XYZ file of C-alpha atoms in Angstrom:
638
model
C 0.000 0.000 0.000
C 1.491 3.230 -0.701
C 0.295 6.628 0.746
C 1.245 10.461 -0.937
C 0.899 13.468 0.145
C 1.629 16.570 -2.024
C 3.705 19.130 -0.354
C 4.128 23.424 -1.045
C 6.145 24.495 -3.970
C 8.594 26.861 -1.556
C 11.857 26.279 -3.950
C 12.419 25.828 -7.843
C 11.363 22.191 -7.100
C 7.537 20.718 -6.839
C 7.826 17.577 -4.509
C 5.851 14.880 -3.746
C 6.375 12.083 -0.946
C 4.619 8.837 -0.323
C 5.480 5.674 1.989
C 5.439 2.275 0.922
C 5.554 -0.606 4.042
C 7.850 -3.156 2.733
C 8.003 -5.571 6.001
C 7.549 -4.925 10.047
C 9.042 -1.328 10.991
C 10.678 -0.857 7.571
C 9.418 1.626 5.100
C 10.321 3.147 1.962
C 10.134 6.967 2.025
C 9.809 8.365 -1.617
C 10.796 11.545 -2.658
C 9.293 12.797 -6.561
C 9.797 15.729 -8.669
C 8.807 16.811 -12.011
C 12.029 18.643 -12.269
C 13.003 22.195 -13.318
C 14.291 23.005 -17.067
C 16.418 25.776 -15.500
C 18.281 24.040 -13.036
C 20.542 20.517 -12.340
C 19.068 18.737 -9.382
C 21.864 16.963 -7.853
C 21.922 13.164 -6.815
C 20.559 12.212 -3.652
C 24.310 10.532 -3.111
C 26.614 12.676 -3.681
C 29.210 14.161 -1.419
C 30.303 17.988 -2.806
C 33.134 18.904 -0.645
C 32.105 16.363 2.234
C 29.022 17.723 2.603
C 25.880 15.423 1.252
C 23.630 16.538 -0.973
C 20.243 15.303 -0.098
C 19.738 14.161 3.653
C 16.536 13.281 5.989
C 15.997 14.830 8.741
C 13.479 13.431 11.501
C 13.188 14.637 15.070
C 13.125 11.048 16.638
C 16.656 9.942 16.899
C 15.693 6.173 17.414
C 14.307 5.883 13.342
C 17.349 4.387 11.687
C 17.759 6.072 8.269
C 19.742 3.794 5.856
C 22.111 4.212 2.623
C 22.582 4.784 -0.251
C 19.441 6.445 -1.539
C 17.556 4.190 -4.597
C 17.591 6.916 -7.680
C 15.187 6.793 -10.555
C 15.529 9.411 -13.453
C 17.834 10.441 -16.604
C 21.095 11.215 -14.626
C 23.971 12.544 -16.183
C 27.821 14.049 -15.230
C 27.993 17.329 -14.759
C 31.416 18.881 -13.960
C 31.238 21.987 -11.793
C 33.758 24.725 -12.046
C 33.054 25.394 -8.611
C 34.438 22.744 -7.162
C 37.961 22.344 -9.611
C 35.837 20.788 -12.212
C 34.386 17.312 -10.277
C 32.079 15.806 -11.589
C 29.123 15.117 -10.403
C 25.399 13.608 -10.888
C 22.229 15.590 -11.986
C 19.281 15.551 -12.872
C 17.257 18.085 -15.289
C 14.378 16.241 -15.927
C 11.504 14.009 -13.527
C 13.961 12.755 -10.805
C 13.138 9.937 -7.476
C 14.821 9.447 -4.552
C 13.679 6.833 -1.673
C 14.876 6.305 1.428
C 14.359 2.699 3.461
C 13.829 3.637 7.282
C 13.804 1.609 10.474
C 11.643 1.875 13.466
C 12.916 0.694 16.863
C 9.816 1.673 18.870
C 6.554 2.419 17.687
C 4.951 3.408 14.322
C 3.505 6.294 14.089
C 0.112 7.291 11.874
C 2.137 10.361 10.284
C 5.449 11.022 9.860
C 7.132 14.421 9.983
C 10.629 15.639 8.874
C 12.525 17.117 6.059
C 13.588 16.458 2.807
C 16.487 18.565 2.368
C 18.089 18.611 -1.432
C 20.801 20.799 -3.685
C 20.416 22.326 -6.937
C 22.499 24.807 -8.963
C 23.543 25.437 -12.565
C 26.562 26.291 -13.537
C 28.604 28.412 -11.208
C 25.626 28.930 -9.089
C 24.970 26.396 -6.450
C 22.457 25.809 -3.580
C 22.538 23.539 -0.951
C 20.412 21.240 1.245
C 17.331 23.610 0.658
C 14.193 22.445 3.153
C 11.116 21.162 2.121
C 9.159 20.064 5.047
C 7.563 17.108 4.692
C 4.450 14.523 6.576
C 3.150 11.105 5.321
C 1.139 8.648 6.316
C 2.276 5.237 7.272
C 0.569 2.196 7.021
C -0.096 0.335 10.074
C 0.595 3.570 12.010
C -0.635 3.954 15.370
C -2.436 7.550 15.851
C -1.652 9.895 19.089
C -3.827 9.862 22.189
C -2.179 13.243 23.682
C -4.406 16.021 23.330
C -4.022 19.496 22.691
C -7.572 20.742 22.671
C -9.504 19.794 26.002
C -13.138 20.233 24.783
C -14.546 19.998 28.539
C -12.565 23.578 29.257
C -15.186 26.289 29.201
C -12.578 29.261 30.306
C -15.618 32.189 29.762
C -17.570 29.676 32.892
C -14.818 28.588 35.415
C -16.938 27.310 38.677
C -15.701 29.988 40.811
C -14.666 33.682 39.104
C -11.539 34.406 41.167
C -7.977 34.639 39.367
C -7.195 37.207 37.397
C -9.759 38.758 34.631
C -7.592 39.585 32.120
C -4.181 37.418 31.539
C -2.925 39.966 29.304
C -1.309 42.825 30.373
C 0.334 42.331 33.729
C 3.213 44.003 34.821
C 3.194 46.685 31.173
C 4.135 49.285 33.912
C 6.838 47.982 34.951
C 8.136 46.922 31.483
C 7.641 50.658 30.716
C 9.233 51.941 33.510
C 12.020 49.479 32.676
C 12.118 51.006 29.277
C 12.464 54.560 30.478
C 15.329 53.234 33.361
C 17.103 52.677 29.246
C 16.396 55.404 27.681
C 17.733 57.678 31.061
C 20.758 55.842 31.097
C 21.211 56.290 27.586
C 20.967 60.149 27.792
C 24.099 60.134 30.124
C 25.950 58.670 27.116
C 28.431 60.286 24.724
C 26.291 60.117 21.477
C 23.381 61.474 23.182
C 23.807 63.862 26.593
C 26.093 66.700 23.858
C 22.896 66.901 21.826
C 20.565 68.750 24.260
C 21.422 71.486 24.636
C 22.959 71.827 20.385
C 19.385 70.657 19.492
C 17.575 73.150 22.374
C 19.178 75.925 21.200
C 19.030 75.264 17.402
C 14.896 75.716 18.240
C 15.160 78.458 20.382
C 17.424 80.740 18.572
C 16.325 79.563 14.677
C 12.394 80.161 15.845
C 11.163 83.869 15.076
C 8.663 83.573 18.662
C 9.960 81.588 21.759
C 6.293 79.835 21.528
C 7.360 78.730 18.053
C 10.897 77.307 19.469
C 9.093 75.480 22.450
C 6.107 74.010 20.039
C 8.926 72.798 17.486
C 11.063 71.305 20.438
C 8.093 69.369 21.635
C 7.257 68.161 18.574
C 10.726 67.125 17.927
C 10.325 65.123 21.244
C 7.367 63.664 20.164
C 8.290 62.025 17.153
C 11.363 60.641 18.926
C 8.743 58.803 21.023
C 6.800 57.957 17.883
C 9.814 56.513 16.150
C 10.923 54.100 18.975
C 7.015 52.950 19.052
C 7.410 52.263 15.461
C 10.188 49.937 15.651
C 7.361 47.603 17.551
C 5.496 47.014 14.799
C 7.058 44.101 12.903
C 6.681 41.902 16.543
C 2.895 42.576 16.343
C 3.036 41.748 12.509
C 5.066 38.175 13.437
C 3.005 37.445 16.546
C -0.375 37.782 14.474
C 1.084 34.763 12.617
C 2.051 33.135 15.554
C 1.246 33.908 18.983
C 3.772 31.527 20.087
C 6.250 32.874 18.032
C 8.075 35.564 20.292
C 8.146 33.645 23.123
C 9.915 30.759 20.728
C 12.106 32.962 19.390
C 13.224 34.145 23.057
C 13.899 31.082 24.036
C 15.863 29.662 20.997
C 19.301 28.054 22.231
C 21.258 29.550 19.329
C 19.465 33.032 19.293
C 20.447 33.282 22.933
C 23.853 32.619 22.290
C 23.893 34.577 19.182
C 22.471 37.621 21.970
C 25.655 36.670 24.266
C 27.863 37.109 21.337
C 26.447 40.569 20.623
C 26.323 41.435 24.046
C 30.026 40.871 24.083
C 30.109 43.168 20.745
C 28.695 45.635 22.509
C 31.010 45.483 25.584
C 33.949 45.668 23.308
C 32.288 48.859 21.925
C 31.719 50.687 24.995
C 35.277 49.758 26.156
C 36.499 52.106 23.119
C 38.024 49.774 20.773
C 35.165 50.818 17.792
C 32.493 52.458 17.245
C 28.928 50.547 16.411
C 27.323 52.737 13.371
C 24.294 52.441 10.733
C 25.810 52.694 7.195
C 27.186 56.507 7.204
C 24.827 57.077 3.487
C 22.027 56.360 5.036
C 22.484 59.017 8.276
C 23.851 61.345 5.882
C 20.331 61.183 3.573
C 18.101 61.630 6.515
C 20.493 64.061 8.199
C 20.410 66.115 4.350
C 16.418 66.256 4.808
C 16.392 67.506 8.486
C 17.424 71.200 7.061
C 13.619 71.527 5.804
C 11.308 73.897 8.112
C 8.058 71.839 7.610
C 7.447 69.540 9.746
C 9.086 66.594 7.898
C 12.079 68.469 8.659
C 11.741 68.254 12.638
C 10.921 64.578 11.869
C 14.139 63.655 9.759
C 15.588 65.570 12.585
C 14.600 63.372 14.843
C 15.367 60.348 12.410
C 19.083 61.475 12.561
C 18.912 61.779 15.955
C 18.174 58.279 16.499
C 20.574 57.206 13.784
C 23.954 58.736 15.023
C 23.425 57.774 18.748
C 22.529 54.318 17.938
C 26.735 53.471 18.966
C 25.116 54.305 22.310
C 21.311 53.387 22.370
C 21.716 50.530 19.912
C 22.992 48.034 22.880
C 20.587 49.623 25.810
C 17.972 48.999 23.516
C 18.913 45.384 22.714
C 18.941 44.768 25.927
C 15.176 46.001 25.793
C 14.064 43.948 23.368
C 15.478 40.940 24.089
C 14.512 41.079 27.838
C 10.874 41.559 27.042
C 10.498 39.718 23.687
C 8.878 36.792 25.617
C 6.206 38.784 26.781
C 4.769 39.532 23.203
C 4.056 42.517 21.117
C 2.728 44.881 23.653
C 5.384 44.930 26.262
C 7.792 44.953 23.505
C 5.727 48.293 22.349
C 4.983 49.676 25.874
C 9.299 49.041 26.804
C 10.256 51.356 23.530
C 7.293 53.366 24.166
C 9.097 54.133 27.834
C 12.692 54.654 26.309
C 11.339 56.934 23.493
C 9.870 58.614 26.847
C 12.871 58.704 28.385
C 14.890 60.176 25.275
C 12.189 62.612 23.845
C 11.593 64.479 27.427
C 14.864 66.843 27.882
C 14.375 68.371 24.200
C 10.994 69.550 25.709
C 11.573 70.252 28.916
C 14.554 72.189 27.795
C 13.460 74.339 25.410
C 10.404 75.181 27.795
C 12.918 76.248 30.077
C 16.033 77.107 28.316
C 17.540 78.538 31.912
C 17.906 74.756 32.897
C 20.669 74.091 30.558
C 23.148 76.249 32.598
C 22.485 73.681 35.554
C 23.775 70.453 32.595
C 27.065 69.359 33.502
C 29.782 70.035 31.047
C 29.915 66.994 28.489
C 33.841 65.704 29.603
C 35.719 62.381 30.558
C 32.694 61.300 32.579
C 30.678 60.743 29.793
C 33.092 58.266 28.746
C 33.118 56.723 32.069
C 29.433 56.293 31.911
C 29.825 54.521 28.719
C 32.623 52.104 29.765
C 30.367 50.803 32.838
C 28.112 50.116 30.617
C 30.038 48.468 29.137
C 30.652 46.228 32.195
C 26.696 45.873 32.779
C 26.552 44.459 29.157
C 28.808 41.770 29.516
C 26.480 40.954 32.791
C 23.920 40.830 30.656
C 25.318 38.913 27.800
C 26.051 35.810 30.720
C 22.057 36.007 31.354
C 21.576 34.672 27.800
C 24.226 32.406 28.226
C 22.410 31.539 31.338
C 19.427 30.576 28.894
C 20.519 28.598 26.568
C 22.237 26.647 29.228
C 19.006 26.557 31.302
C 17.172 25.091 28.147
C 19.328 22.813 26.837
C 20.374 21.481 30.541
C 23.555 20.814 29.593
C 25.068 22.406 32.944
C 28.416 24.484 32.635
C 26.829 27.500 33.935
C 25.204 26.654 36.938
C 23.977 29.117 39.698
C 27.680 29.587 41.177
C 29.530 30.038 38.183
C 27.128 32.435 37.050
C 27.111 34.559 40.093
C 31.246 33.974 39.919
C 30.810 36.371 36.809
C 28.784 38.512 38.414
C 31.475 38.855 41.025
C 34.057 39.550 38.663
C 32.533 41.964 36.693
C 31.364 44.293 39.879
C 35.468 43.983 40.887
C 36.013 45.366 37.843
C 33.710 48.172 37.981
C 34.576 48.934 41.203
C 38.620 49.242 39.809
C 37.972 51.223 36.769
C 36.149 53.769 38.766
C 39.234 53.984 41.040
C 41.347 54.516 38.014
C 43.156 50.741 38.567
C 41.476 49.748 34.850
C 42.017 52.004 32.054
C 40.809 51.725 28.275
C 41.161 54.045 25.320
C 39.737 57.267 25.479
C 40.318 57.411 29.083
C 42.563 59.976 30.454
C 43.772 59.410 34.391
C 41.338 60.167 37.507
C 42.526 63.086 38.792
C 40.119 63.739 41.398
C 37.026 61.596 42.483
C 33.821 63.409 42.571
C 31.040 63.133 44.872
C 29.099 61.025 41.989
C 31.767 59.136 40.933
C 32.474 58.296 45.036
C 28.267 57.557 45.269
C 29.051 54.943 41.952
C 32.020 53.824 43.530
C 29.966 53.023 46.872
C 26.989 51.691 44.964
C 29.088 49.037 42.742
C 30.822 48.123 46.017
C 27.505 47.066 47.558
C 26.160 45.513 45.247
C 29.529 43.139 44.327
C 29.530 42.575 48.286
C 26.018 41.013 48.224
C 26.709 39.112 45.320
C 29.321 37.147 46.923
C 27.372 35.248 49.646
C 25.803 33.504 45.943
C 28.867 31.266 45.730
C 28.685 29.527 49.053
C 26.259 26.855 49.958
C 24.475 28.801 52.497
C 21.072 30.374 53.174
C 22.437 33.712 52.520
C 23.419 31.743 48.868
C 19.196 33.095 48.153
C 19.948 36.640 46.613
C 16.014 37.633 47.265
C 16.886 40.996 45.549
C 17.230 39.461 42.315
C 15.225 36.472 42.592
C 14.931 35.058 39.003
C 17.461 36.328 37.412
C 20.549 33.833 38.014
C 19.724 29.976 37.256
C 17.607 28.250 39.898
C 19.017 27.443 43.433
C 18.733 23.601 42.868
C 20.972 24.245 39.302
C 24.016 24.274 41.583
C 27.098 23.228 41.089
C 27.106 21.538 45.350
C 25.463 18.002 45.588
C 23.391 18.977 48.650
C 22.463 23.123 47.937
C 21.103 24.425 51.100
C 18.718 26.189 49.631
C 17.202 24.170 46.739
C 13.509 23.408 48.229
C 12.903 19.742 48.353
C 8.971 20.220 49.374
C 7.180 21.219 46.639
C 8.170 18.539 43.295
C 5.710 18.892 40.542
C 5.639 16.159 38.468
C 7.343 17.390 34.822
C 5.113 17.698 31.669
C 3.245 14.553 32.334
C -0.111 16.020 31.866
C -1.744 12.608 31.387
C -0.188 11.391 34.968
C -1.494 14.586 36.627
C -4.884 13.712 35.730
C -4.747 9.937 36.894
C -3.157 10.795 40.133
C -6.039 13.086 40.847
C -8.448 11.087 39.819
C -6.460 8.221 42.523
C -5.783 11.050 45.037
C -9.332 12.756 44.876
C -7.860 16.378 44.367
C -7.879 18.710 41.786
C -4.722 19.267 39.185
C -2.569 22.865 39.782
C -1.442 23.333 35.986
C 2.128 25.129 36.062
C 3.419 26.747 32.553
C 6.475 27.693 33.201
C 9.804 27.664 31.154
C 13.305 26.834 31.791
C 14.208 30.489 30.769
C 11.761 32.328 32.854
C 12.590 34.779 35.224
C 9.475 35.464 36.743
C 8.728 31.879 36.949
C 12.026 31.084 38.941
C 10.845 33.925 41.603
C 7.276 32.362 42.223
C 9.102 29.337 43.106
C 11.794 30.862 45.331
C 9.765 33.555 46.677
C 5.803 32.615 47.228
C 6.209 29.053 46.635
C 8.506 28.840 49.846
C 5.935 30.614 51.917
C 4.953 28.606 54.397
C 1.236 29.060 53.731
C 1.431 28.450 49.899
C 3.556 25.510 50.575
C 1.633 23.548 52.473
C -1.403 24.121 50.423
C 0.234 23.078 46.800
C 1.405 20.092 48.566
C -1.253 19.102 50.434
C -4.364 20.119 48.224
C -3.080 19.588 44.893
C -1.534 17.412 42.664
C 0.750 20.032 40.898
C 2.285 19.653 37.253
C 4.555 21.913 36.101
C 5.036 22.265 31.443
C 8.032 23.527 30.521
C 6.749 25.692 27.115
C 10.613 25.941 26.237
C 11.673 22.046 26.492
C 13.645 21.422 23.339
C 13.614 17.430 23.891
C 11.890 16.107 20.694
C 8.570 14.060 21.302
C 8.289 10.431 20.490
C 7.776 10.104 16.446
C 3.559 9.149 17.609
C 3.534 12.181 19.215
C 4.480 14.428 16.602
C 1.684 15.742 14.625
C 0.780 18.356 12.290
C -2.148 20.566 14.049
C -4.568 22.799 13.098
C -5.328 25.673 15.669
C -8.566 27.449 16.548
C -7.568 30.566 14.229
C -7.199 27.823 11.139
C -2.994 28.262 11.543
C -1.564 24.656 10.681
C 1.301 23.974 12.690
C 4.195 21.345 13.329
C 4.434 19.371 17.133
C 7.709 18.298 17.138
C 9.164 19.120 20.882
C 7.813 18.683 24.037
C 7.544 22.543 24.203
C 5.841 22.857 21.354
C 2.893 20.118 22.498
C 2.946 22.546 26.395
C 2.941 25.879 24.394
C 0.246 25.221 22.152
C -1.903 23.769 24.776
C -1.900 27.048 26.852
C -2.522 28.739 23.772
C -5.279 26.923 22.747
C -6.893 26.066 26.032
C -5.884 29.252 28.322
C -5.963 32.231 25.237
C -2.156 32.975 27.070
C 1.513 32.419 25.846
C 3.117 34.648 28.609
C 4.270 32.397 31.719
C 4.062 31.247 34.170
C 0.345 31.155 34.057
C -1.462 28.389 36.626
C -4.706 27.196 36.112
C -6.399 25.078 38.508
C -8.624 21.695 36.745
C -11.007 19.123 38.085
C -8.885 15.621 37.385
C -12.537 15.363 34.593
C -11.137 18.184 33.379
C -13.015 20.866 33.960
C -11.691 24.605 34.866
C -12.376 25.775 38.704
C -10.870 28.912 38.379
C -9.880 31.888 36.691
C -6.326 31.480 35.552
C -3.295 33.513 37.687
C -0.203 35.025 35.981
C 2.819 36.339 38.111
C 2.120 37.201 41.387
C 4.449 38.366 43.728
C 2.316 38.426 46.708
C 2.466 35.053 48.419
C -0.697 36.092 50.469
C -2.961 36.621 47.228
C -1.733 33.669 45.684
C -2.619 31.805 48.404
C -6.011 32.979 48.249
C -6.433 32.043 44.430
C -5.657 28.362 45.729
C -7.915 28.207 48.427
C -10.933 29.677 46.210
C -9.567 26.473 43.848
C -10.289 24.069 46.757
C -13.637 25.618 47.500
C -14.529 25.156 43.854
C -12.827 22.156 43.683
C -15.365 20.793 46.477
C -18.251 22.972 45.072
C -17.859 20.998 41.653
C -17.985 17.904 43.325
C -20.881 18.243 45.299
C -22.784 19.498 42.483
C -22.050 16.068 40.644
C -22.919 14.350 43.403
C -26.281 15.837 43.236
């Protein structure tokens, strides 16, 4: 019996794959194109410069893929001048390729993967381009897990307590967060020597002071606008995919590609280059800034943003990679904040010009400003680190090595403000003023309560930045003082949960969480560790925690091709994938850590709660769950 399934023409080449069972666990995967008169396919077994030209790729590890490929088609030699003339086999007409694979475990109904191939002509070549693939197998044994619970009604929980809205929570403090950036980037050297140049450009070029102060505001304005608009491709992506930020925070090699950049940045502030958009392009805006209309104050604006970007490009990185997990709208409301931040002296300034007297002097301590921040970026480059580490598990950065860096960067901070660490650009510290001494102090501090993090103690629990490192049981001691043995949710085993309730006669606490989340990590150190709270989730519930980010790939029956409630066809491949699109289907959220509360029939007792940082309210939410857990029950009783 064979099966086919027609797949997207997203290259030069139209493919088709079907599956042919040939004995017990062994198919034949088959791989058909028409062909393309303007290109050479090349043979599905050839090795150009030791890399292969057509391979399979299939999430489950455990399916044996075997070679040589069976080819079917009018091959010929082809020599390519590419590669010092070797030869080579192509295709230019109808071409077939099959592939026998194995099954140790279980068969499943469909089979996803991809078919990746190369083509070229000529001088131009193009390798192992992706078509993604699924086929039915004969004999296949469907999935059970579900993705959709029908029995979830989350307009009628039985009691209305949670929160009402799971979108939304904490946008003021992302936007305070965002104007924290856009402050410290005004105490840079691209951007603090502009205020009062651009003030007085207003002031003195306007014929009426109430002309000056109107321009100057709107110059501020459209600053804010423009750092608004840089939002608007997330909300374009996430109305695709509402997942889709949150994956892409979470990515193992985006967040190391961040720490690399991060590191860039560093280098930067340290004085050894300068970060720049092409100079042609800031010279075209800056050329269209000289008109009086009010395009002019706009392109004015435009340069603005362009030639401090050396300065605001890496604060606002920082921005949007600490808040793309949350979606658009924090993304939006954080630049909204830093355009704030940025736009508010040109306004305030030119309202009252008599303030810019009271502006420091732009001098060396500009430059000092921008070398800390330097510092503070490489801390923040080890945080992404941190996450791919977290992610992947694979445990070279635990929770003391981490906060080892942290150390070592505040020491360093802490020197250079002495005048022990010098970099370009820096001339000697003469004297130490009283806000270089205040720095000095702060840094000092903060190092000094860093350092407790490396012992295995209970002073090892940093409250003050709960979250942030890796979890205290990701230690690098055998026996961590502080990792809380109480509370252990069973790990995305959704199916258990619901049996063990069902045994246990108690109702399921549902936790999404992620190996990368910050705010999950502080619910669990902070309000799960109450006293109260504890005792209730251990207790009361039967608690399961799914990890949205968990990269492990599901079993090959697991992996399916779904269809969500908005018509979006997508691809279940990881375990995250299977937790992420549950909450998103089920719970309308993909922020975490959300917690829903379930009868073990499956039906929804309360509202759903986000982050709370209040261990008393939580512990509220949990007790109206057990009241609705028992109302529920006595109603079916009835």
């Amino acid at each position: 019996m064979n099966s086919t399934v027609k797949g997207q023409d997203s290259t030069a080449y139209k493919w088709e794959v079907s599956s042919k069972k040939i004995q017990d666990k062994v198919y034949e995967l088959t791989f058909t194109t028409a062909g393309n008169n303007n290109w050479q396919l090349y043979g599905a077994n050839e090795s150009i410069s030791d890399v292969p030209s057509v391979e399979i790729e299939l999430a489950d590890s455990s399916i044996e893929i075997n070679k040589p490929f069976k080819e079917t088609g009018e091959g010929k030699a082809f020599k390519n001048p590419v590669f010092d003339n070797a030869s080579f086999k192509v295709y230019e007409g109808p071409a077939s390729f099959t592939a026998t694979i194995t099954f140790k475990g279980s068969i499943p109904a469909v089979l996803l993967g991809t078919f990746r191939f190369t083509y070229g002509k000529g001088d131009e070549f193009y390798p192992l381009n992706a078509y993604a693939f699924s086929v039915p197998l004969e004999g296949g044994v469907a999935t059970t897990s579900k993705v959709k619970v029908e029995s979830f009604d989350l307009k009628n929980p039985v009691s209305s307590c949670g929160d009402d809205d799971t979108g939304g929570k904490g946008l003021f403090s992302i936007f305070l967060l965002g104007m924290l950036g856009g402050f410290i980037a005004l105490f840079t050297p691209c951007v603090f020597p502009l205020i009062p140049l651009t003030v007085s450009f207003f002031t003195k070029k306007s014929q009426h002071k109430k002309k000056g102060i109107a321009n100057a505001t709107i110059y501020g304005l459209f600053i804010f606008l423009i750092y608004i608009l840089l939002s608007i491709p997330f909300h374009l992506i996430s109305g695709v995919n509402p997942e889709i930020l949150n994956n892409i925070s979470t990515n193992v090699w985006l967040n190391i590609f961040f720490f690399l950049i991060f590191v860039f940045f560093a280098i930067s502030f340290f004085g050894y280059f300068e970060i720049g958009l092409p100079s042609g392009l800031a010279n075209k805006i800056d050329s269209r800034s000289g008109m009086s209309s009010l395009g002019g104050i706009f392109f004015m604006a435009l340069t603005l943003a362009i030639v401090s970007f050396s300065c605001t490009g890496p604060i606002l990185g920082s921005l949007l990679a600490g808040t793309a997990a949350e979606g658009a709208w924090p993304l939006t409301v954080g630049l909204a904040g830093f355009g704030l931040a940025l736009a508010l002296p040109f306004a305030l300034f030119a309202m009252f010009p008599g303030w810019l007297q009271s502006l420091p002097k732009s001098g060396g301590w500009l430059t000092s400003v921008k070398v800390v921040l330097g510092f503070l970026e490489l801390a923040m480059a080890v945080k992404f680190l941190s996450n791919a580490d977290l992610v992947k598990q694979w445990g070279f950065l635990k929770r003391e090595v981490f906060m080892g860096i942290w150390v070592a960067v505040g020491i360093l901070i802490v020197l250079y403000l002495l005048g022990k660490i010098r970099f370009p650009h820096d001339s000697p510290v003469k004297k130490f003023s009283k806000t270089r001494i205040a720095f000095i102090v702060f840094f000092t501090v903060a190092t000094l309560y860093f350092v407790p993090g490396l012992t295995n103690t209970h002073s090892a629990n940093l409250r003050l930045i709960s979250g942030f490192p890796p979890p205290l049981c990701y230690s690098l001691y055998k026996n961590p003082v502080n990792c809380e043995k109480g509370i252990e949710p069973l790990r995305n085993d959704y199916e258990e949960a619901l049996q063990l309730a069902k045994k246990e006669n108690k109702p399921v606490l549902i936790d999404f969480t992620g190996w990368a989340c910050v705010n999950c990590r502080r619910m669990e150190e902070n309000v799960w560790t109450d006293e109260k709270v504890g005792e209730l989730i251990k207790d009361k519930f039967i608690i399961v925690s799914l990890y949205v980010d968990e990269r492990r790939a599901l079993p090959a029956t697991q992996q399916v091709e779904y269809t969500t409630k908005s018509g979006v066809q997508k691809k279940i491949i990881t375990v995250g994938d299977k937790w992420a699109t549950f909450q998103s289907e089920n719970f309308d959220a993909v922020a975490q850590p959300q917690y829903a509360i379930i009868s073990p029939d499956e039906k929804i007792l309360t509202k759903t709660k986000g982050y709370t940082p209040s261990a008393k309210e939580f512990a509220q939410w949990l007790e109206c769950g057990i009241d609705a857990y028992k109302k529920g029950t006595q109603t079916a009783s009835k």
